[in-house]
PDB file of C-alpha atoms in Angstrom:
ATOM      1  CA  UNK A   1      82.516  80.714 131.960  1.00  0.00           C
ATOM      2  CA  UNK A   2      84.541  83.160 129.860  1.00  0.00           C
ATOM      3  CA  UNK A   3      82.683  86.063 128.284  1.00  0.00           C
ATOM      4  CA  UNK A   4      82.184  85.761 124.520  1.00  0.00           C
ATOM      5  CA  UNK A   5      81.129  88.698 122.402  1.00  0.00           C
ATOM      6  CA  UNK A   6      78.127  88.185 120.205  1.00  0.00           C
ATOM      7  CA  UNK A   7      79.080  88.527 116.496  1.00  0.00           C
ATOM      8  CA  UNK A   8      76.559  91.343 116.034  1.00  0.00           C
ATOM      9  CA  UNK A   9      78.218  93.348 118.819  1.00  0.00           C
ATOM     10  CA  UNK A  10      81.633  92.855 117.250  1.00  0.00           C
ATOM     11  CA  UNK A  11      80.263  93.916 113.851  1.00  0.00           C
ATOM     12  CA  UNK A  12      78.614  97.000 115.350  1.00  0.00           C
ATOM     13  CA  UNK A  13      81.832  97.966 117.127  1.00  0.00           C
ATOM     14  CA  UNK A  14      83.816  97.537 113.929  1.00  0.00           C
ATOM     15  CA  UNK A  15      81.292  99.607 111.960  1.00  0.00           C
ATOM     16  CA  UNK A  16      81.479 102.429 114.507  1.00  0.00           C
ATOM     17  CA  UNK A  17      85.285 102.323 114.467  1.00  0.00           C
ATOM     18  CA  UNK A  18      85.465 102.443 110.664  1.00  0.00           C
ATOM     19  CA  UNK A  19      82.961 105.299 110.498  1.00  0.00           C
ATOM     20  CA  UNK A  20      84.859 107.247 113.156  1.00  0.00           C
ATOM     21  CA  UNK A  21      88.154 106.653 111.364  1.00  0.00           C
ATOM     22  CA  UNK A  22      86.662 107.819 108.061  1.00  0.00           C
ATOM     23  CA  UNK A  23      85.376 110.986 109.697  1.00  0.00           C
ATOM     24  CA  UNK A  24      88.794 111.605 111.209  1.00  0.00           C
ATOM     25  CA  UNK A  25      90.384 111.349 107.766  1.00  0.00           C
ATOM     26  CA  UNK A  26      87.715 113.482 106.108  1.00  0.00           C
ATOM     27  CA  UNK A  27      87.839 116.311 108.659  1.00  0.00           C
ATOM     28  CA  UNK A  28      91.245 117.763 107.659  1.00  0.00           C
ATOM     29  CA  UNK A  29      90.232 117.736 103.993  1.00  0.00           C
ATOM     30  CA  UNK A  30      87.033 119.638 104.781  1.00  0.00           C
ATOM     31  CA  UNK A  31      88.976 122.107 106.951  1.00  0.00           C
ATOM     32  CA  UNK A  32      91.527 122.540 104.180  1.00  0.00           C
ATOM     33  CA  UNK A  33      88.800 123.308 101.646  1.00  0.00           C
ATOM     34  CA  UNK A  34      87.346 125.967 103.937  1.00  0.00           C
ATOM     35  CA  UNK A  35      90.763 127.518 104.477  1.00  0.00           C
ATOM     36  CA  UNK A  36      91.573 127.435 100.760  1.00  0.00           C
ATOM     37  CA  UNK A  37      88.285 129.134  99.907  1.00  0.00           C
ATOM     38  CA  UNK A  38      89.131 131.840 102.443  1.00  0.00           C
ATOM     39  CA  UNK A  39      92.575 132.270 100.876  1.00  0.00           C
ATOM     40  CA  UNK A  40      91.187 132.443  97.348  1.00  0.00           C
ATOM     41  CA  UNK A  41      88.569 135.035  98.251  1.00  0.00           C
ATOM     42  CA  UNK A  42      90.923 137.209 100.332  1.00  0.00           C
ATOM     43  CA  UNK A  43      92.627 140.383  99.133  1.00  0.00           C
ATOM     44  CA  UNK A  44      96.390 140.615  98.894  1.00  0.00           C
ATOM     45  CA  UNK A  45      96.581 142.692 102.079  1.00  0.00           C
ATOM     46  CA  UNK A  46      94.543 140.227 104.153  1.00  0.00           C
ATOM     47  CA  UNK A  47      96.197 138.798 107.258  1.00  0.00           C
ATOM     48  CA  UNK A  48      97.747 135.455 106.396  1.00  0.00           C
ATOM     49  CA  UNK A  49      97.464 132.691 108.976  1.00  0.00           C
ATOM     50  CA  UNK A  50     100.919 131.296 108.352  1.00  0.00           C
ATOM     51  CA  UNK A  51     100.668 128.563 110.966  1.00  0.00           C
ATOM     52  CA  UNK A  52      97.552 127.242 109.232  1.00  0.00           C
ATOM     53  CA  UNK A  53      99.271 127.530 105.859  1.00  0.00           C
ATOM     54  CA  UNK A  54     102.286 125.545 107.066  1.00  0.00           C
ATOM     55  CA  UNK A  55      99.968 122.803 108.358  1.00  0.00           C
ATOM     56  CA  UNK A  56      98.186 122.655 105.008  1.00  0.00           C
ATOM     57  CA  UNK A  57     101.514 122.345 103.199  1.00  0.00           C
ATOM     58  CA  UNK A  58     102.547 119.589 105.590  1.00  0.00           C
ATOM     59  CA  UNK A  59      99.295 117.770 104.791  1.00  0.00           C
ATOM     60  CA  UNK A  60     100.054 118.124 101.074  1.00  0.00           C
ATOM     61  CA  UNK A  61     103.525 116.711 101.686  1.00  0.00           C
ATOM     62  CA  UNK A  62     102.087 113.803 103.688  1.00  0.00           C
ATOM     63  CA  UNK A  63      99.614 112.870 100.965  1.00  0.00           C
ATOM     64  CA  UNK A  64     102.278 113.062  98.276  1.00  0.00           C
ATOM     65  CA  UNK A  65     104.664 110.987 100.369  1.00  0.00           C
ATOM     66  CA  UNK A  66     102.002 108.354 101.020  1.00  0.00           C
ATOM     67  CA  UNK A  67     101.468 108.065  97.258  1.00  0.00           C
ATOM     68  CA  UNK A  68     105.107 107.426  96.332  1.00  0.00           C
ATOM     69  CA  UNK A  69     104.516 103.732  95.699  1.00  0.00           C
ATOM     70  CA  UNK A  70     101.430 104.369  93.565  1.00  0.00           C
ATOM     71  CA  UNK A  71     103.295 106.991  91.564  1.00  0.00           C
ATOM     72  CA  UNK A  72     106.179 104.592  90.945  1.00  0.00           C
ATOM     73  CA  UNK A  73     103.816 101.795  89.879  1.00  0.00           C
ATOM     74  CA  UNK A  74     102.196 104.035  87.283  1.00  0.00           C
ATOM     75  CA  UNK A  75     105.111 103.135  85.009  1.00  0.00           C
ATOM     76  CA  UNK A  76     104.445  99.415  85.201  1.00  0.00           C
ATOM     77  CA  UNK A  77     102.003  99.336  82.287  1.00  0.00           C
ATOM     78  CA  UNK A  78     104.273 101.544  80.224  1.00  0.00           C
ATOM     79  CA  UNK A  79     107.612  99.786  80.669  1.00  0.00           C
ATOM     80  CA  UNK A  80     106.657  97.141  78.101  1.00  0.00           C
ATOM     81  CA  UNK A  81     106.629  99.701  75.307  1.00  0.00           C
ATOM     82  CA  UNK A  82     109.224  99.226  72.603  1.00  0.00           C
ATOM     83  CA  UNK A  83     109.838 102.967  72.473  1.00  0.00           C
ATOM     84  CA  UNK A  84     112.790 103.498  74.779  1.00  0.00           C
ATOM     85  CA  UNK A  85     112.390 107.288  74.654  1.00  0.00           C
ATOM     86  CA  UNK A  86     109.021 106.990  76.419  1.00  0.00           C
ATOM     87  CA  UNK A  87     110.545 104.945  79.212  1.00  0.00           C
ATOM     88  CA  UNK A  88     113.345 107.476  79.550  1.00  0.00           C
ATOM     89  CA  UNK A  89     110.851 110.368  79.637  1.00  0.00           C
ATOM     90  CA  UNK A  90     108.740 108.692  82.311  1.00  0.00           C
ATOM     91  CA  UNK A  91     111.784 107.762  84.364  1.00  0.00           C
ATOM     92  CA  UNK A  92     113.091 111.317  84.172  1.00  0.00           C
ATOM     93  CA  UNK A  93     109.776 112.842  85.261  1.00  0.00           C
ATOM     94  CA  UNK A  94     109.445 110.347  88.111  1.00  0.00           C
ATOM     95  CA  UNK A  95     112.990 110.981  89.368  1.00  0.00           C
ATOM     96  CA  UNK A  96     112.524 114.761  89.243  1.00  0.00           C
ATOM     97  CA  UNK A  97     109.198 114.453  91.080  1.00  0.00           C
ATOM     98  CA  UNK A  98     110.662 112.273  93.809  1.00  0.00           C
ATOM     99  CA  UNK A  99     113.752 114.446  94.235  1.00  0.00           C
ATOM    100  CA  UNK A 100     111.605 117.562  94.689  1.00  0.00           C
ATOM    101  CA  UNK A 101     109.290 115.716  97.073  1.00  0.00           C
ATOM    102  CA  UNK A 102     112.246 114.692  99.242  1.00  0.00           C
ATOM    103  CA  UNK A 103     113.387 118.344  99.278  1.00  0.00           C
ATOM    104  CA  UNK A 104     109.897 119.420 100.367  1.00  0.00           C
ATOM    105  CA  UNK A 105     109.868 116.804 103.122  1.00  0.00           C
ATOM    106  CA  UNK A 106     113.254 117.982 104.406  1.00  0.00           C
ATOM    107  CA  UNK A 107     112.250 121.667 104.324  1.00  0.00           C
ATOM    108  CA  UNK A 108     108.898 121.358 106.085  1.00  0.00           C
ATOM    109  CA  UNK A 109     109.987 120.708 109.711  1.00  0.00           C
ATOM    110  CA  UNK A 110     111.795 124.057 109.781  1.00  0.00           C
ATOM    111  CA  UNK A 111     108.707 125.841 108.405  1.00  0.00           C
ATOM    112  CA  UNK A 112     106.479 124.190 111.010  1.00  0.00           C
ATOM    113  CA  UNK A 113     108.878 125.453 113.692  1.00  0.00           C
ATOM    114  CA  UNK A 114     108.999 128.952 112.199  1.00  0.00           C
ATOM    115  CA  UNK A 115     105.888 129.513 110.040  1.00  0.00           C
ATOM    116  CA  UNK A 116     106.583 133.261 109.864  1.00  0.00           C
ATOM    117  CA  UNK A 117     109.737 132.734 107.794  1.00  0.00           C
ATOM    118  CA  UNK A 118     109.162 133.821 104.210  1.00  0.00           C
ATOM    119  CA  UNK A 119     112.380 132.125 103.094  1.00  0.00           C
ATOM    120  CA  UNK A 120     111.242 128.779 104.473  1.00  0.00           C
ATOM    121  CA  UNK A 121     107.754 129.228 103.003  1.00  0.00           C
ATOM    122  CA  UNK A 122     109.303 129.965  99.628  1.00  0.00           C
ATOM    123  CA  UNK A 123     111.536 126.881  99.789  1.00  0.00           C
ATOM    124  CA  UNK A 124     108.616 124.596 100.657  1.00  0.00           C
ATOM    125  CA  UNK A 125     106.366 126.067  97.964  1.00  0.00           C
ATOM    126  CA  UNK A 126     109.125 125.886  95.364  1.00  0.00           C
ATOM    127  CA  UNK A 127     110.011 122.250  96.058  1.00  0.00           C
ATOM    128  CA  UNK A 128     106.326 121.293  96.323  1.00  0.00           C
ATOM    129  CA  UNK A 129     105.522 123.032  93.068  1.00  0.00           C
ATOM    130  CA  UNK A 130     108.345 121.192  91.314  1.00  0.00           C
ATOM    131  CA  UNK A 131     107.163 117.858  92.715  1.00  0.00           C
ATOM    132  CA  UNK A 132     103.646 118.556  91.461  1.00  0.00           C
ATOM    133  CA  UNK A 133     104.804 119.875  88.103  1.00  0.00           C
ATOM    134  CA  UNK A 134     106.722 116.689  87.344  1.00  0.00           C
ATOM    135  CA  UNK A 135     103.967 114.482  88.776  1.00  0.00           C
ATOM    136  CA  UNK A 136     101.371 116.097  86.524  1.00  0.00           C
ATOM    137  CA  UNK A 137     103.565 115.758  83.439  1.00  0.00           C
ATOM    138  CA  UNK A 138     104.323 112.162  84.424  1.00  0.00           C
ATOM    139  CA  UNK A 139     100.598 111.374  84.700  1.00  0.00           C
ATOM    140  CA  UNK A 140      99.893 112.890  81.299  1.00  0.00           C
ATOM    141  CA  UNK A 141     102.659 110.931  79.573  1.00  0.00           C
ATOM    142  CA  UNK A 142     101.591 107.698  81.283  1.00  0.00           C
ATOM    143  CA  UNK A 143      97.956 108.277  80.373  1.00  0.00           C
ATOM    144  CA  UNK A 144      98.870 109.037  76.764  1.00  0.00           C
ATOM    145  CA  UNK A 145     100.645 105.708  76.462  1.00  0.00           C
ATOM    146  CA  UNK A 146      97.994 103.489  77.957  1.00  0.00           C
ATOM    147  CA  UNK A 147      98.448 103.337  81.725  1.00  0.00           C
ATOM    148  CA  UNK A 148      95.589 101.367  83.245  1.00  0.00           C
ATOM    149  CA  UNK A 149      92.730 103.357  84.850  1.00  0.00           C
ATOM    150  CA  UNK A 150      93.262 101.681  88.224  1.00  0.00           C
ATOM    151  CA  UNK A 151      96.868 102.862  88.269  1.00  0.00           C
ATOM    152  CA  UNK A 152      95.781 106.410  87.464  1.00  0.00           C
ATOM    153  CA  UNK A 153      93.105 106.195  90.177  1.00  0.00           C
ATOM    154  CA  UNK A 154      95.723 105.165  92.741  1.00  0.00           C
ATOM    155  CA  UNK A 155      97.592 108.407  92.060  1.00  0.00           C
ATOM    156  CA  UNK A 156      94.451 110.551  92.438  1.00  0.00           C
ATOM    157  CA  UNK A 157      95.137 111.467  96.127  1.00  0.00           C
ATOM    158  CA  UNK A 158      98.537 112.858  95.127  1.00  0.00           C
ATOM    159  CA  UNK A 159      96.970 114.810  92.263  1.00  0.00           C
ATOM    160  CA  UNK A 160      94.365 116.260  94.633  1.00  0.00           C
ATOM    161  CA  UNK A 161      97.122 117.258  97.074  1.00  0.00           C
ATOM    162  CA  UNK A 162      98.861 119.077  94.227  1.00  0.00           C
ATOM    163  CA  UNK A 163      95.678 120.962  93.422  1.00  0.00           C
ATOM    164  CA  UNK A 164      95.591 122.142  97.040  1.00  0.00           C
ATOM    165  CA  UNK A 165      99.164 123.342  96.781  1.00  0.00           C
ATOM    166  CA  UNK A 166      98.392 125.148  93.534  1.00  0.00           C
ATOM    167  CA  UNK A 167      95.343 126.861  95.039  1.00  0.00           C
ATOM    168  CA  UNK A 168      97.333 128.015  98.067  1.00  0.00           C
ATOM    169  CA  UNK A 169     100.360 129.172  96.092  1.00  0.00           C
ATOM    170  CA  UNK A 170      98.183 131.003  93.576  1.00  0.00           C
ATOM    171  CA  UNK A 171      96.193 132.904  96.221  1.00  0.00           C
ATOM    172  CA  UNK A 172      96.675 136.651  96.576  1.00  0.00           C
ATOM    173  CA  UNK A 173      97.702 136.692 100.285  1.00  0.00           C
ATOM    174  CA  UNK A 174     100.417 134.069  99.764  1.00  0.00           C
ATOM    175  CA  UNK A 175     101.789 135.782  96.667  1.00  0.00           C
ATOM    176  CA  UNK A 176     101.772 139.131  98.476  1.00  0.00           C
ATOM    177  CA  UNK A 177     103.601 137.669 101.482  1.00  0.00           C
ATOM    178  CA  UNK A 178     106.287 136.235  99.225  1.00  0.00           C
ATOM    179  CA  UNK A 179     106.693 139.477  97.278  1.00  0.00           C
ATOM    180  CA  UNK A 180     106.931 141.553 100.449  1.00  0.00           C
ATOM    181  CA  UNK A 181     109.345 139.192 102.139  1.00  0.00           C
ATOM    182  CA  UNK A 182     111.664 138.507  99.217  1.00  0.00           C
ATOM    183  CA  UNK A 183     111.669 141.809  97.330  1.00  0.00           C
ATOM    184  CA  UNK A 184     114.792 143.044  99.114  1.00  0.00           C
ATOM    185  CA  UNK A 185     116.827 140.070  97.897  1.00  0.00           C
ATOM    186  CA  UNK A 186     117.501 140.369  94.163  1.00  0.00           C
ATOM    187  CA  UNK A 187     118.389 136.687  93.764  1.00  0.00           C
ATOM    188  CA  UNK A 188     115.264 135.615  95.633  1.00  0.00           C
ATOM    189  CA  UNK A 189     113.188 138.129  93.686  1.00  0.00           C
ATOM    190  CA  UNK A 190     114.279 136.495  90.422  1.00  0.00           C
ATOM    191  CA  UNK A 191     113.407 133.088  91.872  1.00  0.00           C
ATOM    192  CA  UNK A 192     110.033 134.449  92.945  1.00  0.00           C
ATOM    193  CA  UNK A 193     109.300 135.463  89.368  1.00  0.00           C
ATOM    194  CA  UNK A 194     110.152 131.936  88.266  1.00  0.00           C
ATOM    195  CA  UNK A 195     107.905 130.491  90.961  1.00  0.00           C
ATOM    196  CA  UNK A 196     104.976 132.624  89.787  1.00  0.00           C
ATOM    197  CA  UNK A 197     105.443 131.433  86.212  1.00  0.00           C
ATOM    198  CA  UNK A 198     105.778 127.815  87.310  1.00  0.00           C
ATOM    199  CA  UNK A 199     102.639 127.926  89.466  1.00  0.00           C
ATOM    200  CA  UNK A 200     100.725 129.533  86.586  1.00  0.00           C
ATOM    201  CA  UNK A 201     101.983 126.768  84.273  1.00  0.00           C
ATOM    202  CA  UNK A 202     100.978 124.201  86.873  1.00  0.00           C
ATOM    203  CA  UNK A 203      97.464 125.651  86.917  1.00  0.00           C
ATOM    204  CA  UNK A 204      97.309 125.230  83.132  1.00  0.00           C
ATOM    205  CA  UNK A 205      98.401 121.611  83.490  1.00  0.00           C
ATOM    206  CA  UNK A 206      95.679 121.058  86.073  1.00  0.00           C
ATOM    207  CA  UNK A 207      93.114 122.521  83.690  1.00  0.00           C
ATOM    208  CA  UNK A 208      94.311 120.211  80.919  1.00  0.00           C
ATOM    209  CA  UNK A 209      93.917 117.225  83.231  1.00  0.00           C
ATOM    210  CA  UNK A 210      90.451 118.349  84.314  1.00  0.00           C
ATOM    211  CA  UNK A 211      89.389 118.547  80.662  1.00  0.00           C
ATOM    212  CA  UNK A 212      90.844 115.093  79.964  1.00  0.00           C
ATOM    213  CA  UNK A 213      89.115 113.619  83.023  1.00  0.00           C
ATOM    214  CA  UNK A 214      85.803 115.311  82.157  1.00  0.00           C
ATOM    215  CA  UNK A 215      85.923 113.923  78.613  1.00  0.00           C
ATOM    216  CA  UNK A 216      86.731 110.392  79.811  1.00  0.00           C
ATOM    217  CA  UNK A 217      83.468 108.361  79.672  1.00  0.00           C
TER     218      UNK A 217
END
C-alpha cells in the first residue's frame, strides 16, 4: 500500500519551510542594519570593510532590480490624467531611474571582483544614487497625483534599499575612502563633489518622504 502523508504533517512541513525561508530573507537585512550602524558610528579614519560594503551595495541593487515591475506600475493610476505634462514628468523620472539602475547592475560585478577599487566603488555609488534620486522624485510626483496606496506599498522595498544606499554613502568612512582615493584626479574630484551634494539632496528627499508617510493616517 503506498505511503500517504497525513495532511497535518504536510501542513507542518510547509509551515517550517515558510518560516525558514522568511528567516533566510530577514537575516541579510538584519546584518545590513548592524553593518550600517557600525558605518554611521565610525570615524572617518576607521578601517572600511570594502568587501562587506560591496555586498551591501549588491543587495541594494538586487532589491531595486526586483522592484522594477512595481516601479513601472506606479504610473498606471496616473496615466489617465488629462495633464500630459504630468505623464511626461513621470515617464522621464522612470526612464532616468531605470537607466541608472542598469548602469549600477553593470558596474557591480567588477566591484565584487575588486572591492578595493575606489573608482569602481565611486561608479556604483554614483549610478545607485542617481537611480534612487529619480525613484524618490518619481514616488513623490506619483503620490501627489493620486497613485493608489497599494501601488506605493509595492515600491516600499525599493525605497528601503535606497535608504540603505544613502546611509552607506553618507557615512564618514565611505566618504573618506572616496576623498582619499579620488583626490589625485581633478576630474574625479569634481565628480566627487557632485556626488556629495547629490547624496545630501537625496537625504533631504528621504526626510520629506518620512514626514509625508508619518503624516499619512
